[in-house]
Every structure is written in C-alpha cells, then in structure tokens.
Amino acid sequence: MTASPELLTYALALAESGCSLIPVGQDKRPWIAWKPYQSKRAGAEQIKKWAADSRTTGFALVCGPISGGVEVLDFDEPDFYPAWIEAAPEWALDLPTQKTGGGGWQVAYRRPNPPGNTKLAWVPREADSDGVALK
C-alpha cells in the first residue's frame, strides 16, 4: 500500500513547516533507519519517493530540535487525556491533536530546547509491572 494523496499533502505541509518526517509501515514502525533524520530533514522529493513506496502507510514525526522543538504528549491511558483537557483547556483547544490507533491521544507543540523522552505519569497495571506511561 502506498500513502494516500491526502497523507502526502499533510506530510509535505509538515515538512514545509520545518518538521522532520520518516515513513512508517502498517505496524507503525519506520522501515528506514530513523536516526539520521534526527539531524537532517528529508526534502519534498524524498518524501514523495517514500509515499510512493508500497511499504509506506504513514509518516512519523521526528521530535526535538530537528523539527523546531516539536514535542508530543502521548496519552495511552484513557483517563489521562480528559484530565489534561480539564487542567489546561486553553491548550487543548489550540494544539494539534490526533487519536491513535490504540485508542489514546497525541498532542503536539513546539518549545525551545525540548528535553527528550520523559515519562510524566503512569498507572499501575497487574499485567505490566511498569504500568502504562504518559510519555
């Protein structure tokens, strides 16, 4: 399956806004080495080539300085996202948000010097000794 024209349009718009993108497959994992794209951004022609490849079903955003300080809050626990909206409604209304395939939510924003991956909260679960984290 190749990326849809709509997805390609979104990917090119994100790249134009200064974001680094990499192609992902049906399992939502990159099918290329993503580490180089932490220090260089793919151009429009490369993104079009990836979009035309049958392995590409989507694109992932490489967070951090390469994307202008983009960070993503990843709400895997169902109760965390509504609690966050209640605590910060002015942000929730203005920030780009998407529902994930697993039923969670992701909220993106930019800030100077993002610190990298940090677990902010988690819920203990019997089946998982570490619990479910808010990343």
Short mmCIF file of N, CA, C and O in Angstrom, two decimals:
data_model
loop_
_atom_site.label_atom_id
_atom_site.label_comp_id
_atom_site.label_asym_id
_atom_site.label_seq_id
_atom_site.Cartn_x
_atom_site.Cartn_y
_atom_site.Cartn_z
N MET A 1 0.85 -1.18 0.00
CA MET A 1 0.00 0.00 0.00
C MET A 1 0.89 1.24 0.00
O MET A 1 1.89 1.30 0.69
N THR A 2 0.55 2.19 -0.79
CA THR A 2 1.28 3.46 -0.79
C THR A 2 0.47 4.50 -0.02
O THR A 2 -0.72 4.32 0.23
N ALA A 3 1.13 5.57 0.34
CA ALA A 3 0.46 6.64 1.08
C ALA A 3 -0.61 7.29 0.19
O ALA A 3 -0.42 7.46 -1.01
N SER A 4 -1.71 7.67 0.79
CA SER A 4 -2.79 8.33 0.05
C SER A 4 -2.35 9.74 -0.36
O SER A 4 -1.46 10.33 0.27
N PRO A 5 -2.98 10.30 -1.40
CA PRO A 5 -2.65 11.69 -1.78
C PRO A 5 -2.87 12.67 -0.62
O PRO A 5 -2.09 13.61 -0.45
N GLU A 6 -3.91 12.43 0.16
CA GLU A 6 -4.18 13.31 1.31
C GLU A 6 -3.04 13.23 2.33
O GLU A 6 -2.58 14.25 2.85
N LEU A 7 -2.58 12.02 2.60
CA LEU A 7 -1.47 11.85 3.54
C LEU A 7 -0.21 12.52 3.01
O LEU A 7 0.50 13.18 3.76
N LEU A 8 0.06 12.37 1.74
CA LEU A 8 1.22 13.03 1.14
C LEU A 8 1.11 14.54 1.29
O LEU A 8 2.10 15.21 1.64
N THR A 9 -0.06 15.09 1.06
CA THR A 9 -0.26 16.54 1.22
C THR A 9 0.06 16.98 2.64
O THR A 9 0.76 17.97 2.85
N TYR A 10 -0.44 16.23 3.64
CA TYR A 10 -0.14 16.55 5.05
C TYR A 10 1.35 16.43 5.34
O TYR A 10 1.93 17.28 6.01
N ALA A 11 1.98 15.36 4.83
CA ALA A 11 3.41 15.16 5.08
C ALA A 11 4.23 16.30 4.49
O ALA A 11 5.14 16.82 5.15
N LEU A 12 3.91 16.69 3.27
CA LEU A 12 4.65 17.79 2.65
C LEU A 12 4.43 19.11 3.40
O LEU A 12 5.36 19.91 3.53
N ALA A 13 3.22 19.33 3.89
CA ALA A 13 2.95 20.55 4.67
C ALA A 13 3.75 20.55 5.97
O ALA A 13 4.31 21.59 6.36
N LEU A 14 3.83 19.41 6.64
CA LEU A 14 4.64 19.32 7.86
C LEU A 14 6.11 19.57 7.55
O LEU A 14 6.80 20.28 8.29
N ALA A 15 6.60 18.97 6.48
CA ALA A 15 8.00 19.18 6.10
C ALA A 15 8.25 20.66 5.79
O ALA A 15 9.28 21.21 6.18
N GLU A 16 7.32 21.27 5.09
CA GLU A 16 7.44 22.70 4.75
C GLU A 16 7.48 23.57 6.01
O GLU A 16 8.13 24.62 6.04
N SER A 17 6.81 23.12 7.08
CA SER A 17 6.80 23.88 8.33
C SER A 17 8.05 23.63 9.18
O SER A 17 8.16 24.13 10.29
N GLY A 18 8.99 22.81 8.65
CA GLY A 18 10.25 22.59 9.36
C GLY A 18 10.31 21.31 10.15
O GLY A 18 11.21 21.15 10.98
N CYS A 19 9.40 20.38 9.91
CA CYS A 19 9.39 19.12 10.65
C CYS A 19 10.16 18.04 9.89
O CYS A 19 10.14 17.99 8.67
N SER A 20 10.81 17.18 10.64
CA SER A 20 11.50 16.03 10.07
C SER A 20 10.55 14.84 10.12
O SER A 20 9.97 14.54 11.17
N LEU A 21 10.37 14.17 8.98
CA LEU A 21 9.45 13.04 8.87
C LEU A 21 10.18 11.80 8.39
O LEU A 21 11.18 11.91 7.68
N ILE A 22 9.65 10.65 8.77
CA ILE A 22 10.15 9.37 8.27
C ILE A 22 8.95 8.50 7.93
O ILE A 22 7.88 8.64 8.52
N PRO A 23 9.11 7.59 6.97
CA PRO A 23 8.00 6.73 6.58
C PRO A 23 7.82 5.57 7.56
O PRO A 23 8.79 5.06 8.11
N VAL A 24 6.57 5.19 7.77
CA VAL A 24 6.27 4.03 8.61
C VAL A 24 5.38 3.07 7.82
O VAL A 24 4.67 3.46 6.90
N GLY A 25 5.42 1.81 8.25
CA GLY A 25 4.61 0.78 7.62
C GLY A 25 3.34 0.53 8.40
O GLY A 25 3.00 1.26 9.33
N GLN A 26 2.67 -0.55 8.04
CA GLN A 26 1.38 -0.87 8.65
C GLN A 26 1.50 -1.08 10.17
O GLN A 26 0.56 -0.80 10.90
N ASP A 27 2.67 -1.55 10.62
CA ASP A 27 2.88 -1.76 12.06
C ASP A 27 3.27 -0.47 12.77
O ASP A 27 3.60 -0.48 13.94
N LYS A 28 3.24 0.65 12.05
CA LYS A 28 3.56 2.00 12.56
C LYS A 28 5.03 2.15 12.93
O LYS A 28 5.41 3.06 13.65
N ARG A 29 5.86 1.26 12.45
CA ARG A 29 7.31 1.34 12.70
C ARG A 29 8.02 1.83 11.44
O ARG A 29 7.62 1.47 10.33
N PRO A 30 9.07 2.62 11.61
CA PRO A 30 9.81 3.08 10.45
C PRO A 30 10.42 1.91 9.69
O PRO A 30 10.90 0.95 10.29
N TRP A 31 10.41 1.98 8.39
CA TRP A 31 11.07 0.95 7.59
C TRP A 31 12.41 1.44 7.05
O TRP A 31 13.04 0.78 6.23
N ILE A 32 12.85 2.58 7.53
CA ILE A 32 14.19 3.11 7.25
C ILE A 32 14.87 3.36 8.59
O ILE A 32 14.22 3.38 9.63
N ALA A 33 16.18 3.56 8.55
CA ALA A 33 16.89 3.97 9.77
C ALA A 33 16.49 5.41 10.06
O ALA A 33 16.66 6.30 9.23
N TRP A 34 15.91 5.65 11.22
CA TRP A 34 15.39 7.00 11.53
C TRP A 34 16.43 7.91 12.18
O TRP A 34 16.30 9.12 12.15
N LYS A 35 17.47 7.34 12.75
CA LYS A 35 18.47 8.15 13.47
C LYS A 35 19.04 9.29 12.61
O LYS A 35 19.17 10.42 13.11
N PRO A 36 19.36 9.07 11.32
CA PRO A 36 19.89 10.19 10.53
C PRO A 36 18.92 11.37 10.45
O PRO A 36 19.36 12.52 10.30
N TYR A 37 17.63 11.11 10.57
CA TYR A 37 16.64 12.17 10.43
C TYR A 37 16.42 12.95 11.73
O TYR A 37 15.57 13.82 11.80
N GLN A 38 17.27 12.65 12.74
CA GLN A 38 17.33 13.49 13.93
C GLN A 38 18.25 14.69 13.68
O GLN A 38 18.21 15.65 14.44
N SER A 39 19.06 14.59 12.63
CA SER A 39 19.99 15.70 12.34
C SER A 39 19.86 16.25 10.92
O SER A 39 20.50 17.23 10.59
N LYS A 40 19.05 15.62 10.09
CA LYS A 40 18.78 16.15 8.75
C LYS A 40 17.31 15.88 8.41
O LYS A 40 16.75 14.87 8.84
N ARG A 41 16.71 16.79 7.67
CA ARG A 41 15.31 16.63 7.26
C ARG A 41 15.26 16.14 5.81
O ARG A 41 16.03 16.61 4.98
N ALA A 42 14.34 15.24 5.56
CA ALA A 42 14.12 14.79 4.19
C ALA A 42 13.45 15.92 3.41
O ALA A 42 12.59 16.62 3.94
N GLY A 43 13.84 16.07 2.16
CA GLY A 43 13.22 17.07 1.30
C GLY A 43 11.94 16.54 0.69
O GLY A 43 11.58 15.35 0.83
N ALA A 44 11.25 17.40 -0.02
CA ALA A 44 9.96 17.05 -0.63
C ALA A 44 10.10 15.87 -1.58
O ALA A 44 9.23 14.98 -1.59
N GLU A 45 11.15 15.83 -2.38
CA GLU A 45 11.32 14.73 -3.34
C GLU A 45 11.49 13.39 -2.63
O GLU A 45 10.94 12.38 -3.06
N GLN A 46 12.25 13.39 -1.54
CA GLN A 46 12.43 12.14 -0.78
C GLN A 46 11.11 11.70 -0.15
O GLN A 46 10.77 10.52 -0.17
N ILE A 47 10.36 12.63 0.38
CA ILE A 47 9.06 12.30 0.98
C ILE A 47 8.12 11.73 -0.07
O ILE A 47 7.41 10.75 0.17
N LYS A 48 8.14 12.30 -1.29
CA LYS A 48 7.31 11.77 -2.38
C LYS A 48 7.72 10.35 -2.75
O LYS A 48 6.86 9.49 -3.01
N LYS A 49 9.03 10.08 -2.77
CA LYS A 49 9.51 8.71 -3.06
C LYS A 49 9.03 7.74 -1.99
O LYS A 49 8.59 6.64 -2.29
N TRP A 50 9.17 8.14 -0.72
CA TRP A 50 8.69 7.28 0.35
C TRP A 50 7.19 7.03 0.24
O TRP A 50 6.72 5.92 0.44
N ALA A 51 6.44 8.08 -0.08
CA ALA A 51 4.99 7.96 -0.19
C ALA A 51 4.59 6.99 -1.30
O ALA A 51 3.57 6.31 -1.19
N ALA A 52 5.39 6.91 -2.36
CA ALA A 52 5.09 6.02 -3.48
C ALA A 52 5.50 4.58 -3.21
O ALA A 52 5.10 3.67 -3.94
N ASP A 53 6.28 4.35 -2.16
CA ASP A 53 6.75 3.00 -1.84
C ASP A 53 5.62 2.20 -1.20
O ASP A 53 4.91 2.69 -0.32
N SER A 54 5.48 0.95 -1.61
CA SER A 54 4.39 0.12 -1.10
C SER A 54 4.48 -0.16 0.40
O SER A 54 3.48 -0.52 1.03
N ARG A 55 5.64 0.04 0.99
CA ARG A 55 5.78 -0.18 2.44
C ARG A 55 5.22 0.96 3.27
O ARG A 55 4.97 0.81 4.47
N THR A 56 5.02 2.11 2.67
CA THR A 56 4.60 3.31 3.42
C THR A 56 3.08 3.35 3.59
O THR A 56 2.34 3.38 2.62
N THR A 57 2.67 3.36 4.85
CA THR A 57 1.24 3.56 5.17
C THR A 57 1.04 4.83 5.98
O THR A 57 -0.09 5.19 6.29
N GLY A 58 2.12 5.48 6.35
CA GLY A 58 2.03 6.71 7.12
C GLY A 58 3.40 7.33 7.29
O GLY A 58 4.40 6.82 6.76
N PHE A 59 3.43 8.43 8.03
CA PHE A 59 4.68 9.11 8.34
C PHE A 59 4.73 9.38 9.83
O PHE A 59 3.70 9.66 10.44
N ALA A 60 5.93 9.29 10.39
CA ALA A 60 6.14 9.63 11.79
C ALA A 60 6.92 10.93 11.86
O ALA A 60 7.77 11.21 11.02
N LEU A 61 6.62 11.70 12.86
CA LEU A 61 7.29 12.97 13.12
C LEU A 61 8.48 12.72 14.03
O LEU A 61 8.34 12.09 15.07
N VAL A 62 9.65 13.18 13.62
CA VAL A 62 10.84 13.09 14.46
C VAL A 62 10.84 14.33 15.35
O VAL A 62 10.97 15.45 14.85
N CYS A 63 10.67 14.13 16.62
CA CYS A 63 10.57 15.27 17.56
C CYS A 63 11.95 15.82 17.89
O CYS A 63 12.96 15.23 17.56
N GLY A 64 11.96 16.96 18.55
CA GLY A 64 13.20 17.55 19.03
C GLY A 64 13.66 18.72 18.18
O GLY A 64 12.89 19.27 17.38
N PRO A 65 14.92 19.11 18.35
CA PRO A 65 15.44 20.30 17.67
C PRO A 65 15.32 20.24 16.15
O PRO A 65 15.07 21.26 15.51
N ILE A 66 15.47 19.06 15.54
CA ILE A 66 15.41 18.95 14.08
C ILE A 66 14.05 19.39 13.54
O ILE A 66 13.94 19.82 12.39
N SER A 67 13.02 19.30 14.35
CA SER A 67 11.67 19.71 13.93
C SER A 67 11.25 21.00 14.60
O SER A 67 10.06 21.23 14.86
N GLY A 68 12.21 21.84 14.92
CA GLY A 68 11.90 23.14 15.50
C GLY A 68 11.41 23.07 16.94
O GLY A 68 10.66 23.93 17.38
N GLY A 69 11.84 22.05 17.67
CA GLY A 69 11.45 21.93 19.08
C GLY A 69 10.12 21.24 19.29
O GLY A 69 9.50 21.40 20.35
N VAL A 70 9.68 20.44 18.33
CA VAL A 70 8.40 19.73 18.49
C VAL A 70 8.52 18.68 19.60
O VAL A 70 9.50 17.95 19.68
N GLU A 71 7.51 18.67 20.45
CA GLU A 71 7.31 17.61 21.45
C GLU A 71 5.91 17.07 21.26
O GLU A 71 5.02 17.78 20.77
N VAL A 72 5.71 15.82 21.66
CA VAL A 72 4.38 15.22 21.57
C VAL A 72 4.05 14.60 22.92
O VAL A 72 4.82 13.81 23.46
N LEU A 73 2.92 14.99 23.47
CA LEU A 73 2.38 14.31 24.64
C LEU A 73 1.59 13.12 24.14
O LEU A 73 0.72 13.26 23.28
N ASP A 74 1.91 11.95 24.65
CA ASP A 74 1.29 10.71 24.21
C ASP A 74 0.46 10.15 25.37
O ASP A 74 1.01 9.69 26.35
N PHE A 75 -0.85 10.25 25.24
CA PHE A 75 -1.76 9.80 26.30
C PHE A 75 -2.25 8.40 25.97
O PHE A 75 -3.21 8.22 25.22
N ASP A 76 -1.59 7.39 26.53
CA ASP A 76 -2.01 6.00 26.31
C ASP A 76 -3.13 5.58 27.26
O ASP A 76 -3.94 4.73 26.92
N GLU A 77 -3.13 6.14 28.43
CA GLU A 77 -4.15 5.82 29.45
C GLU A 77 -5.41 6.63 29.18
O GLU A 77 -5.36 7.86 29.12
N PRO A 78 -6.57 5.98 29.00
CA PRO A 78 -7.80 6.69 28.61
C PRO A 78 -8.19 7.85 29.52
O PRO A 78 -8.71 8.85 29.04
N ASP A 79 -7.95 7.77 30.82
CA ASP A 79 -8.37 8.83 31.73
C ASP A 79 -7.43 10.04 31.76
O ASP A 79 -7.81 11.11 32.22
N PHE A 80 -6.21 9.89 31.26
CA PHE A 80 -5.25 10.99 31.33
C PHE A 80 -5.60 12.14 30.40
O PHE A 80 -5.47 13.30 30.75
N TYR A 81 -6.04 11.83 29.20
CA TYR A 81 -6.32 12.91 28.23
C TYR A 81 -7.46 13.81 28.70
O TYR A 81 -7.30 15.04 28.72
N PRO A 82 -8.62 13.26 29.11
CA PRO A 82 -9.67 14.15 29.61
C PRO A 82 -9.24 14.96 30.84
O PRO A 82 -9.62 16.13 30.97
N ALA A 83 -8.42 14.37 31.69
CA ALA A 83 -7.93 15.10 32.86
C ALA A 83 -7.02 16.25 32.43
O ALA A 83 -7.08 17.34 33.00
N TRP A 84 -6.21 16.02 31.42
CA TRP A 84 -5.34 17.07 30.90
C TRP A 84 -6.16 18.20 30.29
O TRP A 84 -5.88 19.37 30.51
N ILE A 85 -7.20 17.85 29.53
CA ILE A 85 -8.07 18.87 28.93
C ILE A 85 -8.70 19.73 30.02
O ILE A 85 -8.76 20.95 29.92
N GLU A 86 -9.14 19.09 31.08
CA GLU A 86 -9.77 19.83 32.19
C GLU A 86 -8.76 20.76 32.87
O GLU A 86 -9.09 21.87 33.25
N ALA A 87 -7.51 20.27 32.98
CA ALA A 87 -6.48 21.07 33.66
C ALA A 87 -5.93 22.19 32.78
O ALA A 87 -5.49 23.21 33.30
N ALA A 88 -5.96 22.02 31.47
CA ALA A 88 -5.37 23.01 30.56
C ALA A 88 -6.25 23.22 29.33
O ALA A 88 -5.83 22.99 28.21
N PRO A 89 -7.50 23.67 29.52
CA PRO A 89 -8.42 23.77 28.37
C PRO A 89 -7.94 24.73 27.28
O PRO A 89 -8.20 24.49 26.11
N GLU A 90 -7.23 25.79 27.65
CA GLU A 90 -6.77 26.74 26.63
C GLU A 90 -5.75 26.10 25.70
O GLU A 90 -5.68 26.44 24.53
N TRP A 91 -4.95 25.17 26.19
CA TRP A 91 -4.01 24.45 25.34
C TRP A 91 -4.75 23.42 24.50
O TRP A 91 -4.48 23.26 23.33
N ALA A 92 -5.65 22.71 25.12
CA ALA A 92 -6.36 21.63 24.43
C ALA A 92 -7.11 22.13 23.21
O ALA A 92 -7.23 21.42 22.22
N LEU A 93 -7.59 23.36 23.26
CA LEU A 93 -8.35 23.90 22.13
C LEU A 93 -7.46 24.35 20.98
O LEU A 93 -7.90 24.39 19.84
N ASP A 94 -6.21 24.70 21.28
CA ASP A 94 -5.34 25.30 20.27
C ASP A 94 -4.28 24.37 19.69
O ASP A 94 -3.75 24.66 18.62
N LEU A 95 -3.94 23.29 20.36
CA LEU A 95 -2.84 22.44 19.90
C LEU A 95 -3.32 21.33 18.97
O LEU A 95 -4.41 20.79 19.16
N PRO A 96 -2.50 20.97 17.98
CA PRO A 96 -2.88 19.86 17.09
C PRO A 96 -2.94 18.55 17.88
O PRO A 96 -2.03 18.24 18.65
N THR A 97 -4.01 17.82 17.67
CA THR A 97 -4.29 16.60 18.43
C THR A 97 -4.74 15.51 17.46
O THR A 97 -5.44 15.79 16.49
N GLN A 98 -4.35 14.28 17.76
CA GLN A 98 -4.85 13.16 16.96
C GLN A 98 -5.13 11.97 17.85
O GLN A 98 -4.45 11.75 18.85
N LYS A 99 -6.14 11.21 17.46
CA LYS A 99 -6.46 9.96 18.14
C LYS A 99 -5.56 8.88 17.57
O LYS A 99 -5.35 8.83 16.36
N THR A 100 -5.01 8.04 18.42
CA THR A 100 -4.11 6.98 17.96
C THR A 100 -4.90 5.72 17.66
O THR A 100 -6.05 5.56 18.09
N GLY A 101 -4.27 4.82 16.95
CA GLY A 101 -4.90 3.55 16.62
C GLY A 101 -5.20 2.71 17.85
O GLY A 101 -6.11 1.88 17.83
N GLY A 102 -4.46 2.93 18.93
CA GLY A 102 -4.66 2.17 20.16
C GLY A 102 -5.68 2.78 21.10
O GLY A 102 -5.86 2.31 22.21
N GLY A 103 -6.35 3.85 20.66
CA GLY A 103 -7.37 4.47 21.48
C GLY A 103 -6.89 5.60 22.36
O GLY A 103 -7.67 6.20 23.09
N GLY A 104 -5.62 5.94 22.29
CA GLY A 104 -5.09 7.06 23.06
C GLY A 104 -5.14 8.35 22.25
O GLY A 104 -5.80 8.44 21.22
N TRP A 105 -4.41 9.34 22.74
CA TRP A 105 -4.36 10.65 22.09
C TRP A 105 -2.94 11.14 22.06
O TRP A 105 -2.15 10.84 22.96
N GLN A 106 -2.61 11.93 21.04
CA GLN A 106 -1.32 12.60 20.95
C GLN A 106 -1.56 14.09 20.72
O GLN A 106 -2.41 14.46 19.91
N VAL A 107 -0.80 14.90 21.44
CA VAL A 107 -0.90 16.35 21.34
C VAL A 107 0.50 16.89 21.04
O VAL A 107 1.45 16.60 21.76
N ALA A 108 0.61 17.67 19.98
CA ALA A 108 1.91 18.19 19.55
C ALA A 108 2.01 19.69 19.82
O ALA A 108 1.02 20.41 19.78
N TYR A 109 3.23 20.13 20.09
CA TYR A 109 3.51 21.55 20.28
C TYR A 109 5.00 21.75 20.10
O TYR A 109 5.77 20.79 20.05
N ARG A 110 5.41 23.00 19.99
CA ARG A 110 6.83 23.33 19.90
C ARG A 110 7.26 24.11 21.13
O ARG A 110 6.49 24.90 21.66
N ARG A 111 8.51 23.88 21.53
CA ARG A 111 9.10 24.64 22.62
C ARG A 111 10.60 24.69 22.43
O ARG A 111 11.18 23.81 21.79
N PRO A 112 11.25 25.70 22.97
CA PRO A 112 12.70 25.77 22.84
C PRO A 112 13.36 24.66 23.67
O PRO A 112 12.94 24.38 24.78
N ASN A 113 14.35 24.04 23.11
CA ASN A 113 15.17 23.05 23.81
C ASN A 113 14.36 21.94 24.50
O ASN A 113 14.46 21.76 25.71
N PRO A 114 13.57 21.17 23.76
CA PRO A 114 12.84 20.06 24.39
C PRO A 114 13.83 19.06 25.00
O PRO A 114 14.88 18.79 24.40
N PRO A 115 13.53 18.55 26.18
CA PRO A 115 14.50 17.72 26.89
C PRO A 115 14.61 16.27 26.42
O PRO A 115 15.47 15.55 26.87
N GLY A 116 13.73 15.81 25.57
CA GLY A 116 13.76 14.40 25.16
C GLY A 116 12.68 13.62 25.88
O GLY A 116 11.85 14.17 26.60
N ASN A 117 12.67 12.30 25.65
CA ASN A 117 11.61 11.46 26.21
C ASN A 117 11.62 11.48 27.73
O ASN A 117 12.65 11.26 28.35
N THR A 118 10.45 11.73 28.29
CA THR A 118 10.27 11.75 29.72
C THR A 118 8.91 11.17 30.05
O THR A 118 7.91 11.56 29.44
N LYS A 119 8.85 10.22 30.96
CA LYS A 119 7.57 9.70 31.41
C LYS A 119 7.05 10.63 32.49
O LYS A 119 7.70 10.84 33.51
N LEU A 120 5.87 11.20 32.24
CA LEU A 120 5.32 12.19 33.16
C LEU A 120 4.36 11.59 34.18
O LEU A 120 4.21 12.11 35.28
N ALA A 121 3.68 10.54 33.80
CA ALA A 121 2.72 9.89 34.71
C ALA A 121 2.48 8.47 34.23
O ALA A 121 2.67 8.16 33.07
N TRP A 122 2.05 7.61 35.14
CA TRP A 122 1.74 6.24 34.75
C TRP A 122 0.72 5.67 35.72
O TRP A 122 0.52 6.18 36.81
N VAL A 123 0.08 4.61 35.28
CA VAL A 123 -0.94 3.94 36.07
C VAL A 123 -0.49 2.50 36.26
O VAL A 123 -0.20 1.81 35.27
N PRO A 124 -0.43 2.02 37.50
CA PRO A 124 -0.04 0.62 37.72
C PRO A 124 -1.07 -0.33 37.10
O PRO A 124 -2.27 -0.08 37.16
N ARG A 125 -0.58 -1.39 36.50
CA ARG A 125 -1.44 -2.44 35.95
C ARG A 125 -0.86 -3.78 36.34
O ARG A 125 0.36 -3.97 36.28
N GLU A 126 -1.71 -4.73 36.67
CA GLU A 126 -1.24 -6.06 37.07
C GLU A 126 -0.45 -6.75 35.98
O GLU A 126 0.55 -7.39 36.24
N ALA A 127 -0.89 -6.62 34.73
CA ALA A 127 -0.26 -7.32 33.62
C ALA A 127 1.06 -6.69 33.20
O ALA A 127 1.81 -7.28 32.46
N ASP A 128 1.35 -5.49 33.68
CA ASP A 128 2.54 -4.77 33.25
C ASP A 128 3.22 -4.17 34.48
O ASP A 128 2.69 -3.24 35.08
N SER A 129 4.36 -4.71 34.86
CA SER A 129 5.00 -4.28 36.11
C SER A 129 5.35 -2.80 36.14
O SER A 129 5.42 -2.20 37.20
N ASP A 130 5.55 -2.18 34.96
CA ASP A 130 5.89 -0.76 34.93
C ASP A 130 4.68 0.13 34.81
O ASP A 130 4.78 1.34 34.93
N GLY A 131 3.49 -0.44 34.54
CA GLY A 131 2.30 0.37 34.34
C GLY A 131 2.24 0.94 32.93
O GLY A 131 3.05 0.63 32.08
N VAL A 132 1.26 1.77 32.67
CA VAL A 132 1.10 2.44 31.39
C VAL A 132 1.56 3.87 31.59
O VAL A 132 1.08 4.55 32.49
N ALA A 133 2.44 4.32 30.74
CA ALA A 133 3.04 5.64 30.94
C ALA A 133 2.40 6.69 30.05
O ALA A 133 1.94 6.41 28.98
N LEU A 134 2.41 7.91 30.55
CA LEU A 134 2.14 9.09 29.74
C LEU A 134 3.51 9.58 29.32
O LEU A 134 4.34 9.91 30.17
N LYS A 135 3.80 9.59 28.04
CA LYS A 135 5.14 9.94 27.56
C LYS A 135 5.21 11.39 27.19
O LYS A 135 4.28 11.96 26.72
#
